[in-house]
Amino acid sequence: MKSKSKDFLEAEQRFLTGENFYAQHLLGVHKEEDVFIFRVWAPNARQVWLVGTFNNWDDSLPMTLRKESGIWEVATPLPAEGDMYKFKVRQADGREILKIDPFAVRFEDRPGTAAVLHTVPEKKWKDGLWRGRQRRSKTLQRPLNIYEVHASSWKQHEDGRPYSFGDLKEELIPYVKELGYTHIEFMPLMEHPLGMSWGYQLTGYFALSSYYGTPAELRDFVEECHLNNIGVFVDWVPGHFCINDDTLPYYDGTPTFEYADPIRAKNNRWGTICFDLGKPQVQSFLISSALFWIEMYHIDGIRVDAVSSVLYLDYDEGPWTPNHEGGNRNYEGFYFLQKLNSVIKLAHPATIMMAEESSSETKITGLIESGSLGFDYKWNMGWMNDVLRFYEMDPYFRKDNFRLLTFSFMYMMNENYILAFSHDEVVHGKKSLMHKMWGDRYKQFANLRNMYTYMMTHPGKKLLFMGSEFGQFLEWKYDEQLEWMNLEDEKNLKMQHFTSTLNQLYKEERALWELEGQQETIEIIDADNLDDTVLTFIRKGKAKKDFLIVVLNLTPVERHDFSIGVPYAGTYQEIFNTEMEEFGGTWTRHNDTSQTIEKPFKQFDYQIQTIVPSLGALILRPEKIQLRVKKSGKATTLKGGKVETSPK
């Protein structure tokens, strides 16, 4: 793209107005004929030089300022593939700082921070069938069960080196497929200098971290996932960035990517710098980054991290500056997120946009025209906190705190939710999910199975952090692999088998996702049984015959002849019991088929009775039921999954 061409001038102008969503084609480094052209946005710099291994890091390649845009550029034939480079910036105050290229697609290995001249090879993708299906399907009415992964600590080589995406392709994909998850979600994969930040303090918004391998390896990994019917999501951080002086902060010596107000620019809670989301050039930069990951790597969705910090001026610790109305709404952040979602949905309607957001003051999901931010899903942080508090509790006190488990029924349709037990719940002394559970080791596993069953049968999509599927006892460590040795213990191995079986059941049972987002998807049977502390409800599909009865016993007391209200006369078969021996329980056979009794139970005309195991969860399916009575005097029944008509 030559500097004086019409295309260049248009791209430059769109960048300045916040409408260039492919800004990486304007800025960064590009090969044109026999030279490389480097461009960087530093409007208030006094001078910028290109320095690198190709010129011994000296000042022999000064860049020229395009005053109308603040973009510096230089053309040179010197560099070659694999060379390292930075921009030497004489800032507004006269200091000279070596700065990274914000648009670099590759960086040198840690602890080095130089950009690497790297051309991502062309790829002939083979995932057209997968992508076509995603474009045609409605995600809300499909199963969505996410396995959350920190790429460098899922598994490591014997010498402590993290798995590259080439390694993960060979081991992670078969593992996720066998366990029955529909998607993998990676914590941020973009370049970051400190592993301790888990990737949430980014420097390279267009670069796969060199710690994880090459861009080509990631593309091959995603393709293989798609060929195995597994989607791939990535976390992405538009709210704040790494504070290191050689990266984005005060790039030209003045607020460039960050807010001019020093109070708004500094994120005290995380020790980072906040993007000025109202600045057009920053909007071009960030939206270009999101689209780059979607298009370069065929990513199926993005989870936007820390949305509350973008929406509310008082989210951070310490003093804050009210908006022009005197309130705490960050209007720049609000409208940026709406713009982000509208641009991505226009370009790629099938891309799933998710928000990690913990407040209830702003509508997160739904149509932007209705006033929402336009996300597809919101993490249900309230549900997660309430449920964990409940399962950590001694069962003696659970009947007095039953509302922790049932309160979500009051608001579950307010947003399109993802029920997430994420990495945030198993670090910093919070204990693993297994370790949180009440009781001795046997009861901890029983509680964990019960809790996972509640998650899988509660309306909403699902997410579980790696290691939780087999009940790892130690909390997650970002610099060590999972405790795979746990699987030498029969209880952990059976827990892993339980999770896999539950995941498969979720995918197969339409009642657990077909009417997602509609009130009709669930009917409460009994959420007031405080004395027994047993919760019962129905999940429904579109067809009358497609429904499941869910029974959760939250105490270590086995309930005999336990009554459950049901909508139709007939028989009901137990299809899932968390206390089966194969899952680590003590039961060797399922309950017998239950025959209805014509006796009212709350809003139902019929009820069944069964045994509910101590700390156990049951799922029952109608086997032979009378759906309705016709005027002809014949009754329609469901028998063995088939509808039959017989005399009344």
XYZ file of C-alpha atoms in Angstrom:
648
model
C 0.000 0.000 0.000
C 1.917 3.050 -1.243
C 1.827 6.173 0.900
C 0.280 8.458 -1.722
C -2.259 5.978 -3.118
C -5.972 6.602 -2.788
C -6.375 3.333 -0.861
C -3.724 4.360 1.631
C -5.269 7.781 2.210
C -8.705 6.236 2.746
C -7.315 3.638 5.166
C -5.445 6.370 7.025
C -8.567 8.488 7.341
C -10.669 5.538 8.525
C -8.057 4.780 11.179
C -8.278 8.353 12.459
C -12.087 8.231 12.594
C -12.317 4.844 14.323
C -13.657 3.033 11.259
C -10.604 1.103 10.032
C -11.245 -2.415 11.254
C -8.262 -3.818 9.358
C -5.718 -1.363 10.697
C -3.002 -4.066 10.602
C -2.938 -3.565 6.809
C -2.068 0.102 7.350
C 0.283 -0.058 10.343
C 2.987 -2.497 11.345
C 5.259 -3.960 8.682
C 4.413 -4.854 5.083
C 6.365 -6.155 2.108
C 5.908 -4.030 -1.018
C 7.926 -5.085 -4.040
C 11.574 -5.198 -2.875
C 11.232 -3.233 0.355
C 9.588 -3.506 3.744
C 7.467 -0.574 4.877
C 7.185 0.014 8.621
C 4.544 2.303 10.079
C 3.691 3.257 13.643
C 1.202 5.685 15.161
C 2.976 8.105 17.543
C 1.429 11.530 16.847
C 3.325 13.523 19.504
C 6.759 11.941 19.160
C 9.639 14.237 18.240
C 11.318 11.534 16.160
C 11.028 7.792 15.576
C 13.670 5.385 14.258
C 13.383 1.803 13.076
C 16.027 -0.260 14.857
C 16.746 -3.970 14.707
C 19.145 -6.791 14.067
C 19.411 -5.685 10.417
C 21.011 -2.303 11.319
C 22.754 -3.203 14.603
C 20.029 -1.381 16.558
C 21.412 2.028 15.574
C 19.777 5.257 14.346
C 20.459 4.720 10.657
C 16.775 4.370 9.706
C 14.895 7.514 10.784
C 11.171 7.465 10.040
C 9.131 10.245 8.441
C 6.058 11.743 10.078
C 2.792 12.111 8.218
C 1.591 15.125 10.173
C -2.052 14.786 9.184
C -2.320 11.382 10.880
C 0.559 11.109 13.346
C 1.832 8.001 11.533
C 5.580 7.537 11.094
C 6.906 5.428 8.226
C 10.079 4.205 6.596
C 10.832 1.903 3.655
C 13.961 -0.255 3.630
C 15.274 -3.357 1.825
C 17.494 -4.351 4.781
C 15.309 -6.665 6.899
C 14.794 -10.364 6.279
C 12.342 -12.926 7.602
C 13.139 -13.660 11.240
C 14.885 -10.364 11.990
C 13.988 -8.634 15.257
C 13.021 -4.985 15.492
C 11.597 -2.204 17.652
C 10.780 1.469 17.252
C 13.051 3.940 19.012
C 10.785 6.799 20.037
C 12.022 10.231 21.074
C 9.033 11.116 23.141
C 7.363 14.469 23.638
C 9.485 15.125 26.742
C 12.716 14.268 24.928
C 13.224 10.807 26.449
C 14.229 8.074 24.013
C 12.488 4.733 24.605
C 12.609 1.489 22.630
C 8.978 0.572 21.972
C 7.321 -2.556 20.589
C 5.376 -2.626 17.332
C 1.721 -2.721 18.485
C 0.747 -4.512 15.265
C 3.464 -7.193 15.253
C 2.245 -10.764 14.633
C 5.274 -12.356 16.310
C 7.620 -11.566 19.212
C 10.878 -13.092 20.369
C 10.868 -15.598 23.216
C 10.558 -14.319 26.770
C 12.114 -12.426 28.445
C 12.941 -10.605 25.184
C 10.283 -8.214 23.891
C 11.377 -7.366 20.345
C 9.007 -7.943 17.463
C 10.007 -10.570 14.900
C 9.554 -10.055 11.174
C 7.276 -12.982 10.434
C 5.050 -13.870 7.505
C 2.235 -16.239 8.427
C 2.168 -18.822 5.633
C -0.888 -19.152 3.444
C -3.256 -21.911 4.508
C -5.815 -23.856 2.529
C -8.409 -24.453 5.208
C -10.357 -27.724 5.358
C -13.005 -26.713 7.883
C -15.630 -25.400 5.470
C -18.231 -27.968 6.563
C -17.905 -26.930 10.214
C -18.065 -23.217 9.448
C -21.051 -23.712 7.180
C -22.940 -25.538 9.917
C -22.174 -22.755 12.393
C -23.559 -20.143 10.009
C -26.795 -22.101 9.665
C -27.332 -23.060 13.306
C -28.865 -21.040 16.124
C -26.408 -21.221 18.983
C -29.029 -20.606 21.672
C -30.913 -23.758 20.686
C -27.818 -25.947 20.526
C -25.715 -27.575 23.279
C -22.788 -25.425 24.372
C -20.429 -27.002 26.912
C -17.015 -25.358 27.229
C -13.730 -26.777 28.535
C -11.658 -23.801 29.715
C -7.905 -24.175 29.235
C -4.734 -22.329 30.155
C -2.598 -23.453 27.228
C 0.780 -23.706 28.959
C -0.344 -25.482 32.133
C -2.767 -28.106 30.822
C 0.146 -30.443 30.241
C 3.923 -29.937 30.039
C 6.958 -31.857 28.823
C 9.081 -33.715 31.358
C 11.623 -30.877 31.378
C 8.901 -28.344 32.250
C 8.513 -26.870 28.756
C 4.894 -26.041 27.947
C 3.092 -27.883 25.208
C 3.021 -25.980 21.932
C -0.125 -26.006 19.853
C 1.483 -28.755 17.816
C 1.591 -30.865 20.992
C -1.903 -29.824 22.067
C -3.260 -30.854 18.687
C -2.123 -34.415 19.348
C -3.344 -34.687 22.957
C -5.853 -32.000 23.951
C -8.249 -32.471 21.023
C -8.737 -36.252 21.530
C -9.128 -35.661 25.263
C -11.810 -32.985 24.843
C -13.618 -35.079 22.247
C -13.615 -38.152 24.482
C -14.985 -36.148 27.408
C -17.841 -34.815 25.289
C -17.238 -31.056 25.394
C -18.485 -28.987 22.464
C -15.930 -26.147 22.714
C -12.518 -25.254 24.089
C -11.987 -21.785 25.511
C -8.414 -20.569 25.921
C -7.334 -17.948 28.389
C -5.590 -15.165 26.413
C -3.197 -16.426 23.761
C -1.915 -12.987 22.747
C 1.633 -11.925 23.618
C 2.241 -11.076 27.260
C 5.572 -10.725 29.077
C 4.625 -12.275 32.422
C 3.130 -15.744 32.778
C 1.865 -14.821 36.238
C -0.692 -12.526 34.587
C -2.211 -15.619 32.869
C -2.318 -13.541 29.688
C -4.618 -10.803 30.999
C -1.911 -8.096 30.795
C -1.310 -8.027 27.067
C 1.314 -6.359 24.934
C 0.833 -7.841 21.461
C -2.807 -7.698 20.419
C -2.087 -9.265 17.014
C 0.564 -11.758 18.100
C 0.204 -15.324 19.329
C 2.508 -15.614 22.332
C 5.756 -17.237 21.229
C 5.442 -19.275 24.440
C 2.640 -21.249 22.750
C 4.294 -21.976 19.400
C 3.816 -20.518 15.937
C 0.754 -18.988 14.253
C 0.794 -21.875 11.774
C 0.548 -24.364 14.643
C -2.446 -22.557 16.120
C -4.207 -22.472 12.757
C -3.648 -26.219 12.326
C -4.929 -26.798 15.870
C -8.156 -24.879 15.229
C -8.686 -26.678 11.943
C -8.260 -30.061 13.643
C -10.743 -29.012 16.327
C -13.285 -28.148 13.659
C -12.710 -31.436 11.860
C -13.558 -33.111 15.167
C -16.685 -30.963 15.707
C -15.109 -28.895 18.472
C -15.325 -25.100 18.478
C -12.580 -22.780 19.740
C -13.014 -19.599 21.783
C -10.351 -17.181 23.039
C -10.319 -14.634 25.840
C -9.591 -11.054 24.785
C -8.859 -7.989 26.918
C -10.006 -4.566 25.604
C -10.192 -2.822 28.959
C -6.578 -2.594 30.047
C -3.016 -3.450 28.989
C 0.469 -4.123 30.362
C 2.167 -1.237 32.165
C 5.711 -2.052 30.969
C 7.437 1.084 29.647
C 8.620 -0.530 26.401
C 5.096 -1.575 25.377
C 1.940 0.532 24.819
C 1.847 2.970 27.783
C 2.390 6.639 26.877
C 3.740 5.493 23.549
C 4.869 8.887 22.285
C 5.330 10.408 25.741
C 1.731 11.546 25.955
C -1.540 9.636 26.507
C -1.775 7.727 23.255
C -3.679 4.494 23.814
C -4.761 5.463 27.358
C -7.029 8.109 28.870
C -5.632 11.617 29.333
C -7.125 11.729 32.833
C -4.445 9.982 34.972
C -7.104 8.662 37.368
C -8.954 6.943 34.531
C -5.747 5.833 32.836
C -4.463 3.803 35.795
C -6.054 0.531 36.864
C -4.931 0.216 40.472
C -6.594 -3.139 41.086
C -4.591 -4.948 38.434
C -1.577 -2.657 38.050
C -2.362 -1.959 34.395
C -3.249 0.934 32.074
C -6.767 1.486 30.722
C -7.506 2.020 27.036
C -9.235 5.275 26.106
C -12.178 3.540 24.465
C -13.607 6.829 23.227
C -10.535 7.616 21.108
C -11.204 6.700 17.448
C -7.690 5.381 16.779
C -7.948 3.053 19.790
C -11.292 1.773 18.511
C -9.683 1.014 15.142
C -6.808 -0.771 16.899
C -8.937 -2.946 19.183
C -11.693 -3.906 16.746
C -9.025 -4.757 14.177
C -7.428 -7.053 16.755
C -10.687 -8.908 17.436
C -11.439 -9.366 13.724
C -7.847 -10.455 13.109
C -8.196 -13.406 15.508
C -11.554 -14.399 14.079
C -10.331 -14.316 10.484
C -6.670 -15.348 10.767
C -7.352 -18.307 13.070
C -11.006 -19.147 12.304
C -11.834 -18.577 15.979
C -15.501 -19.326 16.717
C -16.004 -16.811 19.490
C -14.454 -14.279 21.827
C -14.944 -13.879 25.554
C -14.444 -10.246 26.480
C -12.705 -10.060 29.850
C -13.585 -7.745 32.747
C -16.529 -5.971 31.101
C -17.501 -4.317 34.402
C -14.194 -2.444 34.424
C -15.129 -1.048 31.007
C -18.679 -0.079 31.964
C -18.272 1.573 35.353
C -16.002 4.450 36.316
C -16.007 3.420 39.986
C -15.110 -0.223 39.370
C -11.464 0.280 40.327
C -10.053 0.845 43.791
C -9.360 4.407 44.865
C -10.667 7.767 43.560
C -12.730 8.012 40.397
C -13.939 10.773 38.124
C -17.737 10.988 37.581
C -19.091 11.366 34.044
C -20.664 14.567 32.722
C -23.949 13.605 34.394
C -22.264 13.005 37.735
C -22.763 9.242 37.502
C -20.543 6.175 37.277
C -21.378 5.088 33.709
C -18.386 4.951 31.372
C -20.180 5.982 28.218
C -17.081 5.553 26.057
C -16.793 1.950 27.194
C -20.518 1.284 26.747
C -20.636 2.552 23.174
C -17.332 0.901 22.286
C -18.695 -2.513 23.280
C -21.844 -1.922 21.254
C -19.693 -0.937 18.288
C -17.428 -3.970 18.727
C -20.370 -6.372 18.715
C -22.144 -4.701 15.807
C -19.005 -4.741 13.622
C -18.205 -8.366 14.385
C -21.790 -9.537 13.914
C -22.062 -7.707 10.601
C -18.886 -9.325 9.310
C -19.293 -12.741 10.957
C -22.844 -13.371 12.228
C -22.014 -16.859 13.529
C -19.220 -15.637 15.820
C -20.210 -16.039 19.469
C -19.527 -13.010 21.666
C -19.369 -13.578 25.434
C -18.957 -11.169 28.336
C -17.465 -11.733 31.753
C -19.564 -9.240 33.678
C -20.634 -9.306 37.303
C -23.203 -6.511 37.718
C -26.902 -6.355 36.882
C -27.157 -2.658 36.034
C -26.607 -3.028 32.302
C -28.343 -5.286 29.786
C -25.514 -7.356 28.312
C -27.115 -9.792 25.848
C -29.719 -9.276 23.153
C -30.232 -6.810 20.340
C -28.294 -3.560 20.470
C -31.442 -1.807 19.235
C -33.103 -2.758 22.520
C -30.396 -0.987 24.509
C -28.170 -3.965 25.320
C -24.466 -4.289 24.585
C -25.193 -6.911 21.934
C -23.343 -9.907 23.392
C -24.633 -13.433 22.800
C -23.888 -14.633 26.332
C -23.024 -13.349 29.769
C -21.216 -15.323 32.452
C -23.613 -15.783 35.378
C -21.308 -14.760 38.205
C -24.147 -14.512 40.739
C -25.224 -18.106 40.114
C -21.631 -19.312 40.462
C -21.050 -17.493 43.752
C -24.343 -18.640 45.292
C -23.908 -22.262 44.233
C -20.357 -22.536 45.540
C -21.378 -20.995 48.871
C -24.157 -23.558 49.130
C -22.056 -26.638 48.366
C -19.273 -25.515 50.706
C -21.825 -25.390 53.508
C -22.460 -28.063 56.127
C -25.750 -29.743 55.070
C -27.158 -29.014 58.519
C -27.411 -25.362 57.501
C -28.477 -25.881 53.883
C -32.227 -25.919 54.531
C -31.931 -22.412 55.962
C -29.957 -21.267 52.915
C -31.892 -23.088 50.191
C -32.485 -19.772 48.421
C -28.804 -19.744 47.395
C -29.640 -22.667 45.130
C -33.046 -21.495 43.920
C -32.705 -17.701 43.635
C -31.396 -18.002 40.053
C -34.831 -19.266 38.971
C -36.071 -15.709 39.547
C -33.737 -14.080 37.013
C -32.485 -16.884 34.746
C -34.261 -15.443 31.684
C -32.996 -11.876 32.149
C -29.928 -12.621 30.024
C -28.532 -15.451 27.924
C -26.246 -16.980 30.535
C -23.208 -19.188 30.672
C -22.899 -21.066 33.975
C -19.162 -20.944 34.593
C -16.904 -22.641 37.107
C -13.802 -20.945 35.736
C -10.114 -20.541 36.558
C -10.948 -17.599 38.832
C -12.609 -19.950 41.324
C -9.634 -22.297 41.809
C -6.676 -19.970 42.480
C -5.239 -17.593 45.099
C -6.126 -19.760 48.090
C -9.743 -20.269 46.986
C -9.120 -24.053 46.763
C -10.083 -26.331 43.889
C -13.762 -27.135 43.324
C -13.151 -30.552 44.864
C -11.464 -29.049 47.928
C -14.342 -26.580 48.418
C -16.889 -29.363 48.843
C -18.163 -30.203 52.325
C -17.349 -33.475 54.076
C -14.818 -36.281 53.931
C -13.309 -37.364 50.631
C -16.224 -39.605 49.665
C -18.764 -36.876 50.416
C -16.676 -34.289 48.560
C -16.878 -36.371 45.390
C -20.607 -36.935 45.960
C -21.186 -33.182 46.380
C -19.109 -32.446 43.284
C -21.147 -34.880 41.186
C -24.338 -33.359 42.541
C -23.182 -29.808 41.777
C -22.137 -30.668 38.220
C -25.524 -32.278 37.632
C -27.230 -29.121 38.858
C -25.106 -27.030 36.489
C -25.814 -29.314 33.533
C -29.576 -29.389 34.097
C -30.033 -25.721 35.047
C -30.956 -23.422 32.112
C -27.858 -21.822 30.601
C -24.747 -22.871 28.718
C -21.866 -24.510 30.593
C -18.161 -23.934 31.301
C -15.731 -25.914 33.471
C -12.061 -25.179 34.044
C -9.489 -27.843 33.254
C -8.683 -30.304 36.051
C -12.117 -29.863 37.598
C -13.443 -32.659 35.389
C -11.557 -35.277 37.417
C -11.753 -33.554 40.793
C -8.184 -32.286 41.120
C -7.679 -31.520 44.807
C -4.882 -28.951 44.591
C -5.758 -25.507 43.288
C -4.519 -24.491 39.844
C -0.937 -23.271 39.399
C -0.256 -21.302 36.222
C 3.360 -22.553 35.937
C 2.730 -26.265 36.552
C 0.733 -28.842 34.640
C -2.474 -30.363 35.992
C -2.179 -33.092 38.626
C -2.523 -35.885 36.078
C -1.181 -38.315 38.667
C -4.572 -37.965 40.390
C -5.963 -40.293 37.729
C -3.967 -43.135 39.267
C -6.551 -42.917 42.060
C -9.740 -44.845 41.247
C -11.963 -42.113 42.697
C -10.532 -39.444 40.388
C -10.711 -41.779 37.405
C -14.375 -42.494 38.127
C -15.004 -38.764 38.549
C -13.572 -38.176 35.090
C -15.829 -40.925 33.728
C -18.804 -39.291 35.473
C -18.087 -35.914 33.852
C -17.775 -37.524 30.431
C -21.064 -39.402 30.878
C -22.862 -36.270 32.074
C -21.481 -34.277 29.126
C -22.732 -36.898 26.674
C -26.160 -36.911 28.306
C -26.307 -33.122 27.979
C -25.552 -33.292 24.257
C -28.073 -36.059 23.612
C -31.045 -34.748 25.616
C -32.807 -31.998 23.668
C -34.758 -30.988 26.765
C -31.543 -29.528 28.210
C -31.037 -26.956 25.447
C -33.768 -26.933 22.789
C -35.902 -24.236 24.459
C -32.967 -22.335 25.979
C -33.818 -18.727 26.675
C -37.553 -19.418 26.958
C -39.452 -19.730 30.232
C -41.053 -22.936 28.902
C -37.700 -24.735 29.129
C -38.166 -25.313 32.864
C -40.991 -26.036 35.285
C -40.307 -26.117 38.997
C -41.770 -29.132 40.781
C -40.717 -28.281 44.317
C -38.231 -25.605 45.382
C -39.668 -25.267 48.897
C -38.819 -28.647 50.424
C -36.616 -27.223 53.138
C -37.040 -30.094 55.602
C -35.735 -32.724 53.200
C -33.594 -30.181 51.332
C -34.412 -31.774 47.977
C -34.864 -29.730 44.806
C -36.981 -31.045 41.913
C -37.728 -29.526 38.522
C -38.497 -30.427 34.906
C -36.487 -29.501 31.802
C -38.458 -29.492 28.558
C -37.863 -29.724 24.826
C -40.184 -28.621 22.035
C -42.158 -31.859 21.871
C -44.411 -32.754 24.797
C -42.675 -36.094 25.167
C -39.233 -34.474 25.460
C -38.797 -33.708 29.121
C -36.649 -34.816 32.041
C -37.305 -34.924 35.786
C -34.342 -33.679 37.849
C -34.009 -34.556 41.547
C -31.206 -33.157 43.749
C -30.753 -34.392 47.314
C -28.588 -31.844 49.108
C -28.187 -33.754 52.384
C -26.312 -36.928 53.386
C -29.632 -38.644 54.187
C -31.112 -41.210 51.801
C -34.771 -40.430 51.056
C -37.051 -43.463 50.712
C -40.467 -43.358 49.050
C -39.736 -39.799 48.048
C -42.679 -38.156 46.261
C -42.188 -36.194 43.042
C -44.942 -34.403 41.141
C -45.170 -35.298 37.423
C -47.283 -33.874 34.589
C -48.602 -37.102 33.022
C -49.830 -40.492 34.162
C -47.659 -43.472 33.280
C -44.186 -44.764 34.040
C -40.854 -42.963 34.485
C -37.415 -44.500 34.080
C -34.290 -43.408 35.938
C -31.595 -42.728 33.327
C -28.935 -41.087 35.499
C -27.904 -41.567 39.114
C -24.814 -39.811 40.464
C -24.333 -42.462 43.151
C -23.766 -45.360 40.766
C -20.658 -47.403 41.524
C -19.173 -46.622 38.107
C -19.089 -42.934 39.096
C -17.553 -43.505 42.526
C -20.774 -44.093 44.477
C -22.111 -47.230 46.150
C -25.208 -48.073 44.085
C -24.914 -51.155 41.869
C -28.287 -50.836 40.094
C -30.720 -48.100 39.149
C -34.062 -47.526 40.834
C -36.936 -49.532 39.406
C -39.292 -47.879 36.946
C -41.722 -45.592 38.779
C -45.490 -45.875 38.205
C -47.567 -42.756 38.766
C -50.067 -42.427 41.586
C -53.178 -40.367 40.885
C -52.614 -38.013 43.779
C -52.149 -34.233 43.510
C -48.700 -32.754 44.132
C -48.700 -28.965 43.980
C -49.753 -28.054 40.402
C -49.609 -31.689 39.218
C -52.370 -34.305 39.208
C -49.914 -37.179 39.538
C -46.853 -38.155 41.465
C -44.258 -40.899 41.552
C -42.158 -42.260 44.389
C -38.551 -43.374 44.338
C -35.412 -43.628 46.465
C -33.106 -40.601 46.323
C -29.523 -41.383 47.355
C -27.637 -39.502 50.030
C -26.114 -36.393 48.372
C -27.303 -37.884 45.100
C -28.884 -36.493 41.960
C -31.315 -38.373 39.722
C -32.568 -37.728 36.204
C -35.726 -39.537 35.073
C -37.264 -39.770 31.612
C -40.898 -40.601 30.767
C -41.137 -44.177 29.489
C -44.817 -44.864 28.883
C -47.037 -41.901 29.620
C -50.479 -40.623 28.662
C -49.911 -37.267 26.991
C -53.557 -36.297 26.471
C -57.081 -37.649 26.068
C -58.728 -37.173 22.664
C -62.424 -36.528 22.106
C -62.600 -39.822 20.197
C -62.077 -41.581 23.476
C -58.564 -42.623 22.590
C -55.502 -41.680 24.569
C -52.140 -40.745 23.103
C -49.301 -42.407 24.971
C -45.553 -42.423 24.764
C -44.078 -45.911 24.926
C -40.377 -46.624 24.642
C -39.830 -43.329 22.875
C -42.672 -43.921 20.354
C -46.132 -42.351 20.313
C -49.007 -44.826 20.303
C -52.789 -44.333 20.247
C -55.029 -46.692 22.194
C -58.609 -46.803 23.626
C -59.075 -44.648 26.666
